[in-house]
PDB file of C-alpha atoms in Angstrom:
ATOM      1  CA  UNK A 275    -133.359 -50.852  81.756  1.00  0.00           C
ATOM      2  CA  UNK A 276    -132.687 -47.198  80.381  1.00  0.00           C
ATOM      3  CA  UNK A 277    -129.583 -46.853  78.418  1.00  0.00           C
ATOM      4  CA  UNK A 278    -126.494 -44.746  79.716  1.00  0.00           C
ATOM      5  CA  UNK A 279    -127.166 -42.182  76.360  1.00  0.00           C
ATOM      6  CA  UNK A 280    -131.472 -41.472  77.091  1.00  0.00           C
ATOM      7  CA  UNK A 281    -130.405 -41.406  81.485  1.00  0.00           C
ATOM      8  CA  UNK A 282    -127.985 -38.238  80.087  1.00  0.00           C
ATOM      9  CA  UNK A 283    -131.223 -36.829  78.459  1.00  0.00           C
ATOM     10  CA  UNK A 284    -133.688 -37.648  81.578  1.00  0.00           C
ATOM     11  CA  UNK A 285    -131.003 -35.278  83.495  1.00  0.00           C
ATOM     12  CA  UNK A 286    -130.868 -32.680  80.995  1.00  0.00           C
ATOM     13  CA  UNK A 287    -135.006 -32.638  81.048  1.00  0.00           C
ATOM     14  CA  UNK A 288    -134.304 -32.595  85.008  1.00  0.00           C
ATOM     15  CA  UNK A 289    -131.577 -29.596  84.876  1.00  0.00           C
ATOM     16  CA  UNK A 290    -134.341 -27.723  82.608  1.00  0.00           C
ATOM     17  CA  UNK A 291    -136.893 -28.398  84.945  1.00  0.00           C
ATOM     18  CA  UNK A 292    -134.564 -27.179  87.751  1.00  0.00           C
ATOM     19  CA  UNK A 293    -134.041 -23.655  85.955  1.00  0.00           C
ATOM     20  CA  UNK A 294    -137.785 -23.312  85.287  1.00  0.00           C
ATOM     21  CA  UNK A 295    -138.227 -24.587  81.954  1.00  0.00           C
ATOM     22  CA  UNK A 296    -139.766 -27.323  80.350  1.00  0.00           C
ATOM     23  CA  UNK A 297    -138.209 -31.239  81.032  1.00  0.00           C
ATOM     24  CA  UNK A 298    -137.295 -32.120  77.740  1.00  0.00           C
ATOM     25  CA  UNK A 299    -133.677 -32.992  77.394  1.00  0.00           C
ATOM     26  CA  UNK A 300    -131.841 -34.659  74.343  1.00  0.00           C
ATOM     27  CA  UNK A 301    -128.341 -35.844  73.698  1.00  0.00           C
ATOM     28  CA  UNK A 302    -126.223 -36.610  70.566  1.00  0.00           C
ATOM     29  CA  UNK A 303    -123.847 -39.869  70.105  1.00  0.00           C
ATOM     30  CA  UNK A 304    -121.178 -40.328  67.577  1.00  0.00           C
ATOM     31  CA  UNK A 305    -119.015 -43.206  67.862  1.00  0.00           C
ATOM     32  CA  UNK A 306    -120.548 -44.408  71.475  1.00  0.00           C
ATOM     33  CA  UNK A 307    -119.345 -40.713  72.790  1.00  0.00           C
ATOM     34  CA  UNK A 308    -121.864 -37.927  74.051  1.00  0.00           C
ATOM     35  CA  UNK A 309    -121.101 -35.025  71.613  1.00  0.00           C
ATOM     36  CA  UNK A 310    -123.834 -32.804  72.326  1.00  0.00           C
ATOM     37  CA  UNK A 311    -126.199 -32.874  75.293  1.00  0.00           C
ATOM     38  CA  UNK A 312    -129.185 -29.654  75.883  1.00  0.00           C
ATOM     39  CA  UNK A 313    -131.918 -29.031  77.527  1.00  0.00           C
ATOM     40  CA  UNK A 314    -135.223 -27.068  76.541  1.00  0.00           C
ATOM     41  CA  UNK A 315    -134.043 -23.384  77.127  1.00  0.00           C
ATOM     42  CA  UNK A 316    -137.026 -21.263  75.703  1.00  0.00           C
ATOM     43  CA  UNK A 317    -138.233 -19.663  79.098  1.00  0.00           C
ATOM     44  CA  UNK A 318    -134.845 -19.385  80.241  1.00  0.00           C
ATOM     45  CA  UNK A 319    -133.002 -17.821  77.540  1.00  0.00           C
ATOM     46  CA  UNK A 320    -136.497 -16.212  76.072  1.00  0.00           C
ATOM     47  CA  UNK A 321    -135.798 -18.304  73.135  1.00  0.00           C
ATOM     48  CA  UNK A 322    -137.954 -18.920  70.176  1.00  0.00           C
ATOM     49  CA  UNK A 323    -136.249 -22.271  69.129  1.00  0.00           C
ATOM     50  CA  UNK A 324    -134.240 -23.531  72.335  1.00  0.00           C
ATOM     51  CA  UNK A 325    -136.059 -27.027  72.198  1.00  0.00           C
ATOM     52  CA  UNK A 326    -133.789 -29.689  73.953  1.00  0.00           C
ATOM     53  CA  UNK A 327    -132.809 -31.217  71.091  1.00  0.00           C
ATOM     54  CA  UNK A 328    -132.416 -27.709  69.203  1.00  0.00           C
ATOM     55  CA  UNK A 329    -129.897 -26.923  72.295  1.00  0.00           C
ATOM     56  CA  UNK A 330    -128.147 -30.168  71.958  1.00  0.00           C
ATOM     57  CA  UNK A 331    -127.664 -29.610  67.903  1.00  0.00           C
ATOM     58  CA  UNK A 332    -126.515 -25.709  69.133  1.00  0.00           C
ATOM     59  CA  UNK A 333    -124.146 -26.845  71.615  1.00  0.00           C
ATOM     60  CA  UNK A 334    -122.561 -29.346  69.661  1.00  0.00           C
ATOM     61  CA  UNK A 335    -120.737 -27.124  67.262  1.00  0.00           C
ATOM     62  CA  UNK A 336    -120.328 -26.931  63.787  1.00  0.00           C
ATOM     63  CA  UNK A 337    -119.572 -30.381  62.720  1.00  0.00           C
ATOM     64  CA  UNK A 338    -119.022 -31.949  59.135  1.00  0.00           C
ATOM     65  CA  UNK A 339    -121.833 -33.479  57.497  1.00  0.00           C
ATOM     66  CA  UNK A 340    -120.108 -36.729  57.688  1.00  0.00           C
ATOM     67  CA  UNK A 341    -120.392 -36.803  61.768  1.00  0.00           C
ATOM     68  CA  UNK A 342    -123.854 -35.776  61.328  1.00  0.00           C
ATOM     69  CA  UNK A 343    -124.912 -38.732  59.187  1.00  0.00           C
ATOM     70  CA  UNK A 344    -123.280 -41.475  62.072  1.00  0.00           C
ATOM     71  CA  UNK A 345    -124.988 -39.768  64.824  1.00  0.00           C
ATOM     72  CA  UNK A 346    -128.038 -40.823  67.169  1.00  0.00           C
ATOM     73  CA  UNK A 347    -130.070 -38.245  68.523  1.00  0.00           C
ATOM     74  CA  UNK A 348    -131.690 -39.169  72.058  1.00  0.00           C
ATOM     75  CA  UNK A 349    -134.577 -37.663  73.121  1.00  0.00           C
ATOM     76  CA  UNK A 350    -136.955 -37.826  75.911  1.00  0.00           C
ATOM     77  CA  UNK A 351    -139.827 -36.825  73.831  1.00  0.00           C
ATOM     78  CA  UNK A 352    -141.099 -37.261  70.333  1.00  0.00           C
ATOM     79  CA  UNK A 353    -139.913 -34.666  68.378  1.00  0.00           C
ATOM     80  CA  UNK A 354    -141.781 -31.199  67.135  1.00  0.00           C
ATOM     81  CA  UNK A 355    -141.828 -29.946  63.507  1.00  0.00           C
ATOM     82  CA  UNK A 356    -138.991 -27.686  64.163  1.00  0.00           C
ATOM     83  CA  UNK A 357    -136.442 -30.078  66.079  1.00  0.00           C
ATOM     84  CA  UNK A 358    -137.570 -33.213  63.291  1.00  0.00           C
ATOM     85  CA  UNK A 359    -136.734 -30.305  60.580  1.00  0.00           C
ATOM     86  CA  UNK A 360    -133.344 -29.919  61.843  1.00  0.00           C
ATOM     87  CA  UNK A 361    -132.957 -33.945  61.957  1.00  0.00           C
ATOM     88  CA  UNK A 362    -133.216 -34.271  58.411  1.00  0.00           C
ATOM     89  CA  UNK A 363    -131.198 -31.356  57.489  1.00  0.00           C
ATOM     90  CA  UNK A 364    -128.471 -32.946  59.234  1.00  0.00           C
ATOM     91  CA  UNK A 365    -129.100 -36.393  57.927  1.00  0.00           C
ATOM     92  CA  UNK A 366    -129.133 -37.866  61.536  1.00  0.00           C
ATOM     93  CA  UNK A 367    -130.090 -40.909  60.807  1.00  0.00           C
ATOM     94  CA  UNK A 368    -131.342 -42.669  64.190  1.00  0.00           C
ATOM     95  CA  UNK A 369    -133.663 -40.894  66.732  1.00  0.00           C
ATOM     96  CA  UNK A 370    -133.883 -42.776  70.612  1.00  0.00           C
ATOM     97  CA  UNK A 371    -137.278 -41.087  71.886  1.00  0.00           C
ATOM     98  CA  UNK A 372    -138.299 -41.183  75.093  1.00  0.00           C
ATOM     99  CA  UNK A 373    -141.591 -41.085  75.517  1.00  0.00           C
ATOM    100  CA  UNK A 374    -144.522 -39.802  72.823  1.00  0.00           C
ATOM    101  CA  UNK A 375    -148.139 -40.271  74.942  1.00  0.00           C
ATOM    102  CA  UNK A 376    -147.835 -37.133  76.299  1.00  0.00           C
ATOM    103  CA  UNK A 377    -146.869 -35.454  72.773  1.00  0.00           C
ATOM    104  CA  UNK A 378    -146.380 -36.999  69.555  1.00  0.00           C
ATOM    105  CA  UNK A 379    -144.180 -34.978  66.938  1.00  0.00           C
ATOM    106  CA  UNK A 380    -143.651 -35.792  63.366  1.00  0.00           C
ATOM    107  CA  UNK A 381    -142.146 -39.005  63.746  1.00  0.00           C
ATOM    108  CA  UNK A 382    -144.216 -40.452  60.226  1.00  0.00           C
ATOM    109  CA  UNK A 383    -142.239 -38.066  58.819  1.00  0.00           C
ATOM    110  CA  UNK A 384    -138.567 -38.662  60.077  1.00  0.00           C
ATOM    111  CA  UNK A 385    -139.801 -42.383  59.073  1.00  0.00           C
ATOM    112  CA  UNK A 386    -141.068 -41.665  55.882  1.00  0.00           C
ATOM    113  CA  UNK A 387    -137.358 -39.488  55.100  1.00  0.00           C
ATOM    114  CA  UNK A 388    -135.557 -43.308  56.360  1.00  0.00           C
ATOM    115  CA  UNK A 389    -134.725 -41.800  60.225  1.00  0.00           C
ATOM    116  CA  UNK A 390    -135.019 -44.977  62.367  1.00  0.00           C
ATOM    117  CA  UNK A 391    -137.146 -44.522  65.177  1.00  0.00           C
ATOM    118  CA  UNK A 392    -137.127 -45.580  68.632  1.00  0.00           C
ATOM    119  CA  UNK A 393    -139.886 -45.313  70.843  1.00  0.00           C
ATOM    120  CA  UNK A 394    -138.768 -46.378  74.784  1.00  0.00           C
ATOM    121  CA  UNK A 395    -142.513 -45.680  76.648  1.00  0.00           C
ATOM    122  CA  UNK A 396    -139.848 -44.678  79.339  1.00  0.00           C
ATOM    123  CA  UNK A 397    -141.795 -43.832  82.812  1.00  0.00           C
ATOM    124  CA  UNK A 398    -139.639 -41.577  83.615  1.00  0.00           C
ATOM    125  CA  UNK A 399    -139.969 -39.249  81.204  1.00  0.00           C
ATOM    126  CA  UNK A 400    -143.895 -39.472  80.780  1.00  0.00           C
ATOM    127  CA  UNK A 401    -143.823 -38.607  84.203  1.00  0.00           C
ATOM    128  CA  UNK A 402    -141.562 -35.640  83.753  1.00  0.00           C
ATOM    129  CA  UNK A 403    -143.648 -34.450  81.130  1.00  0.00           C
ATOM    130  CA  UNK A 404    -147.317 -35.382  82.173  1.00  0.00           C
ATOM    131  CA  UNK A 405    -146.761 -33.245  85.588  1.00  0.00           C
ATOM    132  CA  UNK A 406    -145.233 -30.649  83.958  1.00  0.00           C
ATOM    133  CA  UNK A 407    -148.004 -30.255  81.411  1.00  0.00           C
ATOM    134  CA  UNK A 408    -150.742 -30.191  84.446  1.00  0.00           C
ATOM    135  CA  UNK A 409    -149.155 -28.169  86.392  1.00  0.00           C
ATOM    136  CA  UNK A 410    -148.082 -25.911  83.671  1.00  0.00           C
ATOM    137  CA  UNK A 411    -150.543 -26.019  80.367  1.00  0.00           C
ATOM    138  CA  UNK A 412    -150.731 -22.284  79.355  1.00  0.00           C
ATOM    139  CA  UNK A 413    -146.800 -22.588  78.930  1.00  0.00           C
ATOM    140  CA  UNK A 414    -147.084 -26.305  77.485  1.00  0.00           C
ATOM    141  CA  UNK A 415    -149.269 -24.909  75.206  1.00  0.00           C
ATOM    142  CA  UNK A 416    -146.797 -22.026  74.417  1.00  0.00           C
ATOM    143  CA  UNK A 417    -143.858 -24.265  74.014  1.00  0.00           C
ATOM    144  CA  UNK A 418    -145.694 -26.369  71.042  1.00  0.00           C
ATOM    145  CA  UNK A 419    -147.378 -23.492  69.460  1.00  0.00           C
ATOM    146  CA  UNK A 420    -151.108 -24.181  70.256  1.00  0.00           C
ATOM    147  CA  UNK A 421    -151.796 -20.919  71.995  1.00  0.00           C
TER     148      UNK A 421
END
């Protein structure tokens, strides 16, 4: 059974996908309560960062360090370099990832910097993400910096 918290982030990847983007979603929890929720924007906003859990952080707001530090960070997919920088800036100290067979970020490294990780193998969202990376590689490919 999928949590209430990673089912916010499966329809964040879904609104993405809806607006032409790429279905990764990502929420963030303080205190049981959705704080932050975003989607991965980069086609739609022509964004060079707007990675779901990049959008999430952005529309969260400014927060104090403090909140940062009790938060959980779901994800439906391992995160990149980029998004796992901005984890450890922010001393978030849980990640809930969806799925990482279809990409797997820099999760050693959240680990190795005392993140606890989460790794659900959710269907779901290797579905979301296998389909979309078939029917869509040259932008897959753009999205995670390989072309």
């Amino acid at each position: 059974m999928v949590d209430n918290f990673m089912m916010a982030a499966i329809e964040e990847a879904r609104k993405g996908l809806n607006e032409g983007g790429i279905p990764i979603g990502s929420v963030i929890v303080h205190n049981g309560q959705i704080i932050g929720r975003g989607h991965n924007r980069r086609v739609q906003k022509g964004s060079a960062i707007l990675h779901g859990e990049m959008d999430a952080l952005e529309n969260t707001g400014r927060q104090p360090a403090s909140v940062y530090r009790e938060c959980i960070l779901y994800t439906t997919l391992s995160p990149c370099s980029m998004c796992s920088g901005a984890i450890l800036l922010y001393n978030i100290p849980k990640v809930v990832i969806g799925e990482n067979k279809t990409f797997l970020g820099e999760e050693e490294l959240l680990k190795s910097r005392g993140v606890k990780i989460e790794v659900l193998q959710n269907d779901e969202c290797n579905d979301l993400m296998a389909e979309f990376i078939f029917s869509n590689p040259g932008l897959w490919n753009e999205d995670i910096g390989e072309l």
